[in-house]
Coordinates of C-alpha atoms in Angstrom, one line a residue:
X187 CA 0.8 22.2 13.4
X188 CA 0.7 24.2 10.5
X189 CA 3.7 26.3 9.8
X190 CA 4.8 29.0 7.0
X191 CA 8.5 28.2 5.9
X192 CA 11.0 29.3 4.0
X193 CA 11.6 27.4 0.7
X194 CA 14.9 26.6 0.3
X195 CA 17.0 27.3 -2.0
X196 CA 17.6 25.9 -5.1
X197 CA 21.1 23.6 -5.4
X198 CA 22.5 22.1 -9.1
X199 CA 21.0 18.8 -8.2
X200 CA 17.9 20.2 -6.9
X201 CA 14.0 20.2 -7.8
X202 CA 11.7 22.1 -7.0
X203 CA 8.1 21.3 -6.7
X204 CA 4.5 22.5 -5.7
X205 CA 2.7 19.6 -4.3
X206 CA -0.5 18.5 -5.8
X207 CA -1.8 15.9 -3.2
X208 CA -0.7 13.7 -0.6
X209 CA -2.2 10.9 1.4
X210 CA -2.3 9.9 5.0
X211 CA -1.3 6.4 5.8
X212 CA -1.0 4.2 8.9
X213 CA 2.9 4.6 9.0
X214 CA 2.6 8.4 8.4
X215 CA 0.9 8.3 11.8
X216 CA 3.6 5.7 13.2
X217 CA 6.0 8.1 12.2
X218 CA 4.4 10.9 13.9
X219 CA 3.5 9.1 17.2
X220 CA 6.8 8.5 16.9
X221 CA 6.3 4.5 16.7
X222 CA 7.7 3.8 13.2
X223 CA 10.8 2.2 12.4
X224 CA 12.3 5.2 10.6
X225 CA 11.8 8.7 12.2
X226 CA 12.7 12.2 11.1
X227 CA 14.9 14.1 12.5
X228 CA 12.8 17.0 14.1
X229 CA 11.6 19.5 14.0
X230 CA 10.5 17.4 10.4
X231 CA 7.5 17.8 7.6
X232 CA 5.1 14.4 7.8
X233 CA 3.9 12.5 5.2
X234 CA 5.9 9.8 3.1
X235 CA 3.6 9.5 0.1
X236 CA 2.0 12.6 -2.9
X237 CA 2.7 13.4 -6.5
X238 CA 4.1 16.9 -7.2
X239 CA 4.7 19.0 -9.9
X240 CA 8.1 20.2 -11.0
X241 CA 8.2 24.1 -10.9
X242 CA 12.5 24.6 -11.4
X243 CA 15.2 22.2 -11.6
X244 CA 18.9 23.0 -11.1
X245 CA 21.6 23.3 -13.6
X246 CA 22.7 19.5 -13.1
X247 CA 19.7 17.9 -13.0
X248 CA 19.0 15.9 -16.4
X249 CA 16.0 13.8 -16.2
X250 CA 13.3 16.2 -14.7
X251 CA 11.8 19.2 -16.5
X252 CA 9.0 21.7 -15.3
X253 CA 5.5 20.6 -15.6
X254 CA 6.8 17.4 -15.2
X255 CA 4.9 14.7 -12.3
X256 CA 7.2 13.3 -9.6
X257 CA 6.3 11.6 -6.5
X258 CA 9.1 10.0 -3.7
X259 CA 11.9 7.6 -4.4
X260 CA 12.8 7.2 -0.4
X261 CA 10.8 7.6 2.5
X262 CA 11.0 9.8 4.9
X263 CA 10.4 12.9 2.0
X264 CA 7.9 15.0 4.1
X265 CA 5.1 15.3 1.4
X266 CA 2.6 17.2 3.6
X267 CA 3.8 20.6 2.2
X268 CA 2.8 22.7 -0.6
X269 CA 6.2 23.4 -1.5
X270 CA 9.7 21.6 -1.2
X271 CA 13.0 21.7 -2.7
X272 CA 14.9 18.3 -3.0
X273 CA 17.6 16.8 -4.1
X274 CA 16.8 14.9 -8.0
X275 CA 17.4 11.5 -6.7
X276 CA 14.8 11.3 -3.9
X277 CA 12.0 11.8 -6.7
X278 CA 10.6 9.7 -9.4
X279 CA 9.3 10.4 -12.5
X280 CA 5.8 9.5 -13.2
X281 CA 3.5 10.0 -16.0
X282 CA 0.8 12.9 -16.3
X283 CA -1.7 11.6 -17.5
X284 CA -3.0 9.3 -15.1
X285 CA -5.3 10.6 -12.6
X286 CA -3.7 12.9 -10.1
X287 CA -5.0 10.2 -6.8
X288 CA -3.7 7.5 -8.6
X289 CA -0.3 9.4 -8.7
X290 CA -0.5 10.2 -5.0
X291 CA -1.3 6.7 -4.2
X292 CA 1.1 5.2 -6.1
X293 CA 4.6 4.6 -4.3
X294 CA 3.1 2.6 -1.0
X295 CA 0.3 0.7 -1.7
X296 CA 0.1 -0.6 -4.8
X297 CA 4.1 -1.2 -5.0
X298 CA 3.7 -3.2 -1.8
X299 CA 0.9 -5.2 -3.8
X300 CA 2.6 -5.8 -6.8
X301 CA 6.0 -7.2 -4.8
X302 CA 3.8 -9.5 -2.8
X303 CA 2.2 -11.0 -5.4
X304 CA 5.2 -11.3 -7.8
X305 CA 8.5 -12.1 -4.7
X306 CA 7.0 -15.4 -3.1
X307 CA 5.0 -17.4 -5.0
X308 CA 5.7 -18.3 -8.8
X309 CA 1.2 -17.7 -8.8
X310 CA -0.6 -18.5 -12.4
X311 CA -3.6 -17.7 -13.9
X312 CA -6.0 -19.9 -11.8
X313 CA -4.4 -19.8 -8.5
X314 CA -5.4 -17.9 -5.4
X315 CA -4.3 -16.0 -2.8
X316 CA -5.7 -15.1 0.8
X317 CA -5.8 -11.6 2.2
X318 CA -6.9 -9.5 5.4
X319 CA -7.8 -6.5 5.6
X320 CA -8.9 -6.3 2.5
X321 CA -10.5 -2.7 2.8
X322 CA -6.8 -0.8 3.0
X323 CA -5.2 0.9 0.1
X324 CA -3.2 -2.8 -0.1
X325 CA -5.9 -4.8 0.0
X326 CA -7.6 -2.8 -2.7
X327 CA -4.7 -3.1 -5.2
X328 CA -4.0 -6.6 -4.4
X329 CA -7.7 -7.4 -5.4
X330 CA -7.3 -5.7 -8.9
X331 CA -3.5 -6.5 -9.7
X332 CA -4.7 -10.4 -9.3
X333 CA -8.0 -9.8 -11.4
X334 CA -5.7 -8.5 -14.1
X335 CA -3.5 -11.5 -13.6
X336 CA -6.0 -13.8 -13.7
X337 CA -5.2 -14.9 -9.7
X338 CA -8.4 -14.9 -7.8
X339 CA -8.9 -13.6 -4.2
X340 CA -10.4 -14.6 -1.2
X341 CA -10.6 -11.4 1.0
X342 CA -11.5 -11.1 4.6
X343 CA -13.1 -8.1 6.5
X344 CA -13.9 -7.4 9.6
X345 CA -17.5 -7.5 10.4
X346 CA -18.7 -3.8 10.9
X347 CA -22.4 -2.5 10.6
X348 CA -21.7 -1.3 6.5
X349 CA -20.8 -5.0 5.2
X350 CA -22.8 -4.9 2.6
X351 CA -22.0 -1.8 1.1
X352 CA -18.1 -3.1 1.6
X353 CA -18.6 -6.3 -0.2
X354 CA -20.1 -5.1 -2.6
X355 CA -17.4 -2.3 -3.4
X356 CA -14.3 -4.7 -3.1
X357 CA -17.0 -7.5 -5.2
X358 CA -17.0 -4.3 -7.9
X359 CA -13.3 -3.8 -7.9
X360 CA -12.6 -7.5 -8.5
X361 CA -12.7 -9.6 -5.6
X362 CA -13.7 -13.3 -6.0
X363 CA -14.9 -14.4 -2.5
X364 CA -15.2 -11.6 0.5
X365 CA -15.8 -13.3 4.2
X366 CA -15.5 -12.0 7.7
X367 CA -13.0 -13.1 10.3
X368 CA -15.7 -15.2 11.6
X369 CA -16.5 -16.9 8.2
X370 CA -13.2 -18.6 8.2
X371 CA -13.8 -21.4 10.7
X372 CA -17.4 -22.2 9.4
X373 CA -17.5 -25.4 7.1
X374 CA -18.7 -22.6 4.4
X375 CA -15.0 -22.0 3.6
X376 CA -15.3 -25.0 1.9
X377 CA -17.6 -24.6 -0.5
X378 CA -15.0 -21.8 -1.8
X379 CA -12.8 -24.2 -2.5
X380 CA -15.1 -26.2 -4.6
X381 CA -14.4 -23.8 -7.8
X382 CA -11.2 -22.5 -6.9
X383 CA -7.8 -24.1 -5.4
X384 CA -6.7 -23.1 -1.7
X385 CA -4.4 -20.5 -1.6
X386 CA -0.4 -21.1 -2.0
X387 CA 0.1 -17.3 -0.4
X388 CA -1.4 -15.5 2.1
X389 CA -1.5 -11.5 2.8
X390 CA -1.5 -10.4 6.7
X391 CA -1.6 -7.1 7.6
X392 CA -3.8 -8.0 10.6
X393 CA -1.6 -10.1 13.5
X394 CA -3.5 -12.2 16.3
X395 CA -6.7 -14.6 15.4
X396 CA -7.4 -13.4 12.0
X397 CA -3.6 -14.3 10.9
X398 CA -4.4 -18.0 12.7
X399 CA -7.3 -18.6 11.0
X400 CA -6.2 -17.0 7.7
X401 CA -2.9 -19.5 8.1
X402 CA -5.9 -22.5 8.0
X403 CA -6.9 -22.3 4.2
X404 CA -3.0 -22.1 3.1
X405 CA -1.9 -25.0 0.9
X406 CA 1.0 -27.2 2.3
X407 CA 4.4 -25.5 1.4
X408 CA 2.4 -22.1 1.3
X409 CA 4.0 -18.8 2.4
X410 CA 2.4 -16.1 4.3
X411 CA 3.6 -12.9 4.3
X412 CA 3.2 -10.0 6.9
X413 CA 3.1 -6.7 6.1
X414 CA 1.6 -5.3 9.0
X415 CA 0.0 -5.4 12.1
X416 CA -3.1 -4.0 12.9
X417 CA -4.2 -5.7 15.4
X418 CA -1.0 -4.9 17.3
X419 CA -1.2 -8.4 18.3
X420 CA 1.7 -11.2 17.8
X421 CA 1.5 -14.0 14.7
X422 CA 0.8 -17.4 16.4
X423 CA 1.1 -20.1 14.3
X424 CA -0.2 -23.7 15.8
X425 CA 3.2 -25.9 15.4
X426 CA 1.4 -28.5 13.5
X427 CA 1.3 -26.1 10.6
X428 CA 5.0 -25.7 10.8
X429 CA 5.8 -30.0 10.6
X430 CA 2.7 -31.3 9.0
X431 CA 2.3 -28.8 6.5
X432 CA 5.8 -27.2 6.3
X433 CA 4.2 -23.3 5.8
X434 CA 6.2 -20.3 5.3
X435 CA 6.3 -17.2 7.1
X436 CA 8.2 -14.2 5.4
X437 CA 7.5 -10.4 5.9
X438 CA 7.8 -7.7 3.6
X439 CA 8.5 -3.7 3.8
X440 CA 8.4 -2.0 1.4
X441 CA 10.8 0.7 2.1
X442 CA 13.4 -2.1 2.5
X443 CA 12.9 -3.6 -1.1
X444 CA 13.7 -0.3 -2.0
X445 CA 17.0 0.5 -0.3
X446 CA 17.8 -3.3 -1.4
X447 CA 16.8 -2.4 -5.2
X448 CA 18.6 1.7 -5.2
X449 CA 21.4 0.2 -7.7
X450 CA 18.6 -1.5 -9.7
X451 CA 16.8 1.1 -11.1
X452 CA 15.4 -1.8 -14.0
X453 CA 13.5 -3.7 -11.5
X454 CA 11.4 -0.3 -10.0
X455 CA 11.1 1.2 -13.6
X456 CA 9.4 -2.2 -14.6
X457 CA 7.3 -2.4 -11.9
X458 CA 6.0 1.7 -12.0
X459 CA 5.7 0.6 -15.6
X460 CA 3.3 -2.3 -14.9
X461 CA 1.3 -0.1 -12.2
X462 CA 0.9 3.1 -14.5
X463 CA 0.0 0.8 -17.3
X464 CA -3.1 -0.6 -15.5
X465 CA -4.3 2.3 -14.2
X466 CA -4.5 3.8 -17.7
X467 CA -6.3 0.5 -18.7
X468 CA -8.8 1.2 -15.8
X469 CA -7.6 -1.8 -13.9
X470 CA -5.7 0.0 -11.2
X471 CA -8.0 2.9 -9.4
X472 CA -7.0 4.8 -6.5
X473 CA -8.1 3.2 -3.3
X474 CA -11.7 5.5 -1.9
X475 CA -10.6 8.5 -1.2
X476 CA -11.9 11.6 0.6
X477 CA -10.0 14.8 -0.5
X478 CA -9.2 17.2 2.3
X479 CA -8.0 21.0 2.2
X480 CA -4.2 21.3 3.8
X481 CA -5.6 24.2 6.3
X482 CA -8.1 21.0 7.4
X483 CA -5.4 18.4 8.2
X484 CA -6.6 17.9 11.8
X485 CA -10.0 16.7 10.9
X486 CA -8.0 14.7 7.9
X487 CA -5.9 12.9 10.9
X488 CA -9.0 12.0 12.9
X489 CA -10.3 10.9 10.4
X490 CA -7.4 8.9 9.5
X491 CA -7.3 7.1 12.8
X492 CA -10.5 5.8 13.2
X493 CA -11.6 2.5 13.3
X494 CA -13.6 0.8 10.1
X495 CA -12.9 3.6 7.8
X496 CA -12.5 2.2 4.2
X497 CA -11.6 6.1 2.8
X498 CA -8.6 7.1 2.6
X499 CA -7.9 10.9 3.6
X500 CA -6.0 12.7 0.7
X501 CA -4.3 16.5 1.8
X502 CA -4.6 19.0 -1.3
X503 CA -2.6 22.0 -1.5

């Protein structure tokens, strides 16, 4: 529900900011249905993900100044608020003068892209790499992060009555190849691989047939890793995979490589550095968005959950 609270007061080591826009994600549903590996303590704010503005900092805190753009170091933040005070090292700096839903989509998605692409596979201009659910905010960014790389994509949807209008979006933002789940058993899949070599990583974010079939097209010695699970539906791998062809399975969270990287603030500043770099350079956009008054957040979570949707609801404040 929607609740008027009491900003808190404002510590040494405190920041406080007016939220500019926040968007919901699958896990900031988890968290809520209470399904997610990490849950607030209630009662709690939702939302793990937004850019805010700093309004006041506190006497201690050095590297934040009003006016400047923040968005969440951990999760767990509570974004879905048009206020908050917190404590300096649970925010991030980020520039301001990239476009506000590029800000707001930032700390998830496209991180989670970059990582997979850089943490598995040493990948060179010329290689490839295999994704499902290509639609989400992680598919999009993995489809431009590779263009910019020179690493081309094979990206698989689900079949839904819009495809064309989808392929022809992801084909605009970069994709090389777009085919449905069902595409990947017909002898078409080879004639991809006439111009371009099979992929040495795949991307699953799906579970269940599509990860099987997916797992197919994967070079010997390839890695696949899972970042999700859609389809709510285990990973079954056919053993001959595992002796014949001696694949990799790995997962990734993101929220993980950042507890594991806290001490190394070089390898995140690089990394927002690389992301915030390409989205000036108009190679990054934000993932299709539909921007949603706070006071509407219900019809923003409906919205959210259902099936096909290739927008992805943004909260304003």
């Amino acid at each position: 529900r929607l609740k008027d609270l009491e900003v808190a007061e404002l510590g040494d080591s405190d920041v406080h900011i007016q939220m500019l826009a926040a968007p919901i994600n699958p896990a900031d549903i988890n968290m809520v249905q209470g399904t997610y590996s990490i849950l607030s303590p209630l009662p709690a704010v939702g939302g793990n993900e937004g850019v805010g503005e700093v309004l006041e900092v506190g006497k201690r805190v050095t590297a934040l100044k009003p006016g400047d753009w923040v968005i969440p170091a951990v999760t767990g933040l509570g974004t879905w608020r048009t206020r908050g005070v917190f404590p300096e090292e649970t925010l991030l700096k980020v520039p301001s003068d990239i476009p506000v839903l590029c800000a707001a989509t930032l700390s998830v998605n496209p991180c989670t892209a970059y990582r997979m692409l850089a943490d598995f596979e040493t990948l060179a201009p010329g290689d490839s790499v295999i994704q499902n659910a290509a639609n989400s905010g992680v598919g999009q960014a993995v489809i431009q992060i590779a263009k910019a790389s020179g690493i081309k994509t094979i990206n698989v949807v689900r079949d839904r009555p819009e495809l064309p209008k989808l392929v022809e979006r992801l084909m605009a933002l970069g994709a090389d190849h777009v085919v449905t789940e069902e595409m990947l058993r017909k002898p078409e899949m080879k004639d991809i691989f006439k111009s371009i070599p099979k992929p040495r990583l795949a991307l699953n974010c799906v579970g269940g047939k599509s990860t099987t079939e997916m797992l197919r097209h994967l070079q010997p010695k390839g890695t696949m890793v899972t970042y999700g699970g859609m389809a709510k539906q285990p990973v079954m791998v056919p053993v001959s995979a595992f002796i014949f062809r001696d694949v990799r399975l790995r997962g990734f969270w993101v929220t993980q490589w950042k507890k594991d990287h806290a001490q190394d603030q070089q390898s995140l500043t690089s990394m927002m550095d690389t992301l915030c770099q390409l989205i000036r350079s108009g190679q990054l956009t934000a993932p299709a968005c539909t921007q949603v008054p706070l006071q509407d957040y219900k019809a923003a979570l409906e919205a959210a959950m259902k099936p096909f949707t290739s927008s992805k609801q943004i909260l304003l404040f």
